[in-house]
Backbone as JSON Lines, residues from 0, in Angstrom:
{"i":0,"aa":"X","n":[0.82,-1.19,0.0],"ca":[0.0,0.0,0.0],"c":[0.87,1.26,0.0]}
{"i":1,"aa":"X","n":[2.07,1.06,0.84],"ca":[2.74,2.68,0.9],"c":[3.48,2.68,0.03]}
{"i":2,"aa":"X","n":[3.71,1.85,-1.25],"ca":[4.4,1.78,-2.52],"c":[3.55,2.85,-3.77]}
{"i":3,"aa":"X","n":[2.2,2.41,-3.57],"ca":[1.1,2.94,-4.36],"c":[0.74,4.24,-3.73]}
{"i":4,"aa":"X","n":[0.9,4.13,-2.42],"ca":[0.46,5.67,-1.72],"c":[1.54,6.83,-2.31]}
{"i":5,"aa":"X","n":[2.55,6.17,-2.49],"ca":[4.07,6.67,-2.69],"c":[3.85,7.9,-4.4]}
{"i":6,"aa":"X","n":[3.78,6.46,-5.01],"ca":[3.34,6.49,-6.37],"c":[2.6,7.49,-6.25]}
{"i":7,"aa":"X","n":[1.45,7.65,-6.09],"ca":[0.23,8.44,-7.0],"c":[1.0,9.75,-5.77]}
{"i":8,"aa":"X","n":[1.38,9.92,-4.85],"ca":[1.96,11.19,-4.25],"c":[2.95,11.78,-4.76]}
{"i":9,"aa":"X","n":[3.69,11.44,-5.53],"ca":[4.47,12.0,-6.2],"c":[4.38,12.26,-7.5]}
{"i":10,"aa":"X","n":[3.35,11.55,-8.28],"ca":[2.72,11.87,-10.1],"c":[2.08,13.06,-9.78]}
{"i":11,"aa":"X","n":[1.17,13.2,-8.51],"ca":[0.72,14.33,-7.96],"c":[1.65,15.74,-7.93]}
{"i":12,"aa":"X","n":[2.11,15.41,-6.49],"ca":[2.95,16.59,-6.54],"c":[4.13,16.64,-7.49]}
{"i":13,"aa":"X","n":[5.03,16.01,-7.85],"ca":[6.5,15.88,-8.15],"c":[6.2,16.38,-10.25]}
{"i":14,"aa":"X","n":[5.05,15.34,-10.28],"ca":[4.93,15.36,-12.14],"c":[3.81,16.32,-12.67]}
{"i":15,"aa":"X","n":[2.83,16.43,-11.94],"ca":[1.84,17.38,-11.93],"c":[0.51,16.42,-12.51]}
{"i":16,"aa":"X","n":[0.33,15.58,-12.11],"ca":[-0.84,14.81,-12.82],"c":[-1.98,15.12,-11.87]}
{"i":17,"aa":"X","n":[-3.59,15.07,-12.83],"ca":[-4.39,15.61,-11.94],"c":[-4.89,14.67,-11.28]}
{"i":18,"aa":"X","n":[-5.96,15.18,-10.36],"ca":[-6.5,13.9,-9.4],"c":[-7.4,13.23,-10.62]}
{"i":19,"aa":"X","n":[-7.9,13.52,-11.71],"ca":[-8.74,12.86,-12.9],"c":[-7.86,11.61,-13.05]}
{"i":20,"aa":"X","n":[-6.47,12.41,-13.66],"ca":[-5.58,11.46,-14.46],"c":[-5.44,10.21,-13.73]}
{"i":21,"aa":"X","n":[-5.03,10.68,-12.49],"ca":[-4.47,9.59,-11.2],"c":[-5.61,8.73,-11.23]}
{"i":22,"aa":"X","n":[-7.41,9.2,-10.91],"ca":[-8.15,8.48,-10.44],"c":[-8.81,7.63,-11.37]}
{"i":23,"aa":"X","n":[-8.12,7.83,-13.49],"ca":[-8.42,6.81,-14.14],"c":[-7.11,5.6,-13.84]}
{"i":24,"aa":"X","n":[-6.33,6.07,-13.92],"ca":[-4.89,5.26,-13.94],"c":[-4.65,4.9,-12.89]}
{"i":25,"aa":"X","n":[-5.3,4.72,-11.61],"ca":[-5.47,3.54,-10.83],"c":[-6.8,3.13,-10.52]}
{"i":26,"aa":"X","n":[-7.46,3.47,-10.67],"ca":[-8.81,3.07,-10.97],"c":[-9.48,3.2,-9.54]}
{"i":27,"aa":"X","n":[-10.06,4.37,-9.09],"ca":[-10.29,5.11,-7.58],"c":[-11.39,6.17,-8.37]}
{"i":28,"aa":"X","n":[-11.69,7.02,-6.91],"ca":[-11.91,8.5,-7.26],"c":[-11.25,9.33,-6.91]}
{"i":29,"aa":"X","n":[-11.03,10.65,-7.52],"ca":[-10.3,11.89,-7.53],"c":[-10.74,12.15,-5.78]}
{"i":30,"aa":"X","n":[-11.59,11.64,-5.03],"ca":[-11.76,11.95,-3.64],"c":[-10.35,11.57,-3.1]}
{"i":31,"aa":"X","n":[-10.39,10.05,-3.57],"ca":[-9.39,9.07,-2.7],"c":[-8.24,9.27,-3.01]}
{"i":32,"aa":"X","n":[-7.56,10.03,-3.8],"ca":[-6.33,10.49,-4.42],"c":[-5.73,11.95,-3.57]}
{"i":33,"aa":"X","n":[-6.98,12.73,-3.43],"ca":[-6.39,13.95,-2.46],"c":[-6.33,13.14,-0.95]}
{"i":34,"aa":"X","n":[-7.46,12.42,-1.08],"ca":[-7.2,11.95,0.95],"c":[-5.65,11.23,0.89]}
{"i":35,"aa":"X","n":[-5.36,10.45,-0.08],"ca":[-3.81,9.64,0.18],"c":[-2.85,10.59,0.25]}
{"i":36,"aa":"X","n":[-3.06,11.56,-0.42],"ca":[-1.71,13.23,-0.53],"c":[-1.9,13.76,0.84]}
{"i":37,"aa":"X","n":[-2.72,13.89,1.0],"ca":[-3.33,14.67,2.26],"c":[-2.93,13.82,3.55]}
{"i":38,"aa":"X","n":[-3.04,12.73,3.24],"ca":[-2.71,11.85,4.51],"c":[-0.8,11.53,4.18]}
{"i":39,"aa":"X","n":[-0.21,11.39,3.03],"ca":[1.17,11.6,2.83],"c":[1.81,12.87,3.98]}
{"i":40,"aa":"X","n":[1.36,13.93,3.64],"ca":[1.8,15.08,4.09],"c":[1.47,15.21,5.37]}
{"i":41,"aa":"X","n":[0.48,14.6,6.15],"ca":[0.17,14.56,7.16],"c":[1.61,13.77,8.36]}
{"i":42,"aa":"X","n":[1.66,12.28,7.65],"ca":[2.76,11.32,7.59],"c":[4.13,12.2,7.98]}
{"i":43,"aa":"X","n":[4.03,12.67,6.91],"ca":[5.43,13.46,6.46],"c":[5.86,14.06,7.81]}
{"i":44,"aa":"X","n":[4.75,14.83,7.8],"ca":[5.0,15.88,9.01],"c":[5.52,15.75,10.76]}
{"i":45,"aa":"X","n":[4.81,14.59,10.84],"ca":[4.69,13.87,12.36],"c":[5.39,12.43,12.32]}
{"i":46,"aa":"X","n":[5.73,11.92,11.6],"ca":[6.89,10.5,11.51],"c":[7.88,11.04,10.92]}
{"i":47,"aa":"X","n":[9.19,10.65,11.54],"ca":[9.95,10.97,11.21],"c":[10.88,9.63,10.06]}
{"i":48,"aa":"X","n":[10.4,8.47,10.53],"ca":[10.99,7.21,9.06],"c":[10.18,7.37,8.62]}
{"i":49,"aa":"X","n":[9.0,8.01,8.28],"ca":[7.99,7.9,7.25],"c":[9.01,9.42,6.07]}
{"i":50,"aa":"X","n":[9.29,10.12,6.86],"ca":[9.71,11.14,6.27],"c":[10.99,10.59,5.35]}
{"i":51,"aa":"X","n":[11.59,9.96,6.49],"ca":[13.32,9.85,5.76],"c":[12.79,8.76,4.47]}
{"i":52,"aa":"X","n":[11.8,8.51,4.73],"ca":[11.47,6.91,3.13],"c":[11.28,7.7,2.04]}
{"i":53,"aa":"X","n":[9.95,8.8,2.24],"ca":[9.53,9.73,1.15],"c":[10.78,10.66,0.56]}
{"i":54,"aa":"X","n":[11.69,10.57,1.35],"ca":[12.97,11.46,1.1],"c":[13.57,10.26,-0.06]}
{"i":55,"aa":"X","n":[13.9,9.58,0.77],"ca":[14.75,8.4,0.13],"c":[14.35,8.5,-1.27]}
{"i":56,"aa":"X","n":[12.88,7.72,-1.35],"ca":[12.19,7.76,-2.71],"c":[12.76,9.44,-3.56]}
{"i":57,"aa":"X","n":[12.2,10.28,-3.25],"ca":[12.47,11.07,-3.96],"c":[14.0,11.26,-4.45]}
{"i":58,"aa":"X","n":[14.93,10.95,-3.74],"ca":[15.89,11.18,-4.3],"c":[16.37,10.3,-5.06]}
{"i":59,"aa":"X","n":[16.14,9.04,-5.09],"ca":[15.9,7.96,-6.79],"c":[15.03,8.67,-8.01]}
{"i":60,"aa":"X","n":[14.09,9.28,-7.6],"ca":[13.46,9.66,-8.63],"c":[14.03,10.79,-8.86]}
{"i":61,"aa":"X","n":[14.86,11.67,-8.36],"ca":[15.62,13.29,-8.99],"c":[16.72,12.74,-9.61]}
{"i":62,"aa":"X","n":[17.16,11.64,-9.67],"ca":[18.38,10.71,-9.97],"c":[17.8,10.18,-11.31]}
{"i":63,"aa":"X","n":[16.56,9.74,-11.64],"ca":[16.43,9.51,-13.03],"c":[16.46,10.36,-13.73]}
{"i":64,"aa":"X","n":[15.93,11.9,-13.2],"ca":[15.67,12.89,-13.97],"c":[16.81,13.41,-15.07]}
């Protein structure tokens, strides 16, 4: 789950995809796409290995760029 939570949080913020795009291309609603961002950033804020993972991740993905 926090692979996919991962995923659509960063096509979000990082690539700019909308909650439409996200909520055909995993097959949800545009509701359940802001609550997973919303609950990411929440994460983010108040765990601190939740933070250093989302870090981690991101910096593989600035590394493909």
């Amino acid at each position: 789950v926090k692979a996919r939570h991962f995923s659509i949080y960063f096509l979000h913020k990082k690539y700019g995809f909308t909650g439409g795009q996200l909520s055909k291309l995993y097959n949800t609603t545009r509701h359940r796409i802001f609550d997973i961002c919303n609950l990411i950033g929440t994460y983010k804020r108040i765990d601190a290995i939740y933070r250093s993972e989302l870090s981690e991740v991101e910096s593989i993905l600035d590394g493909l760029s």
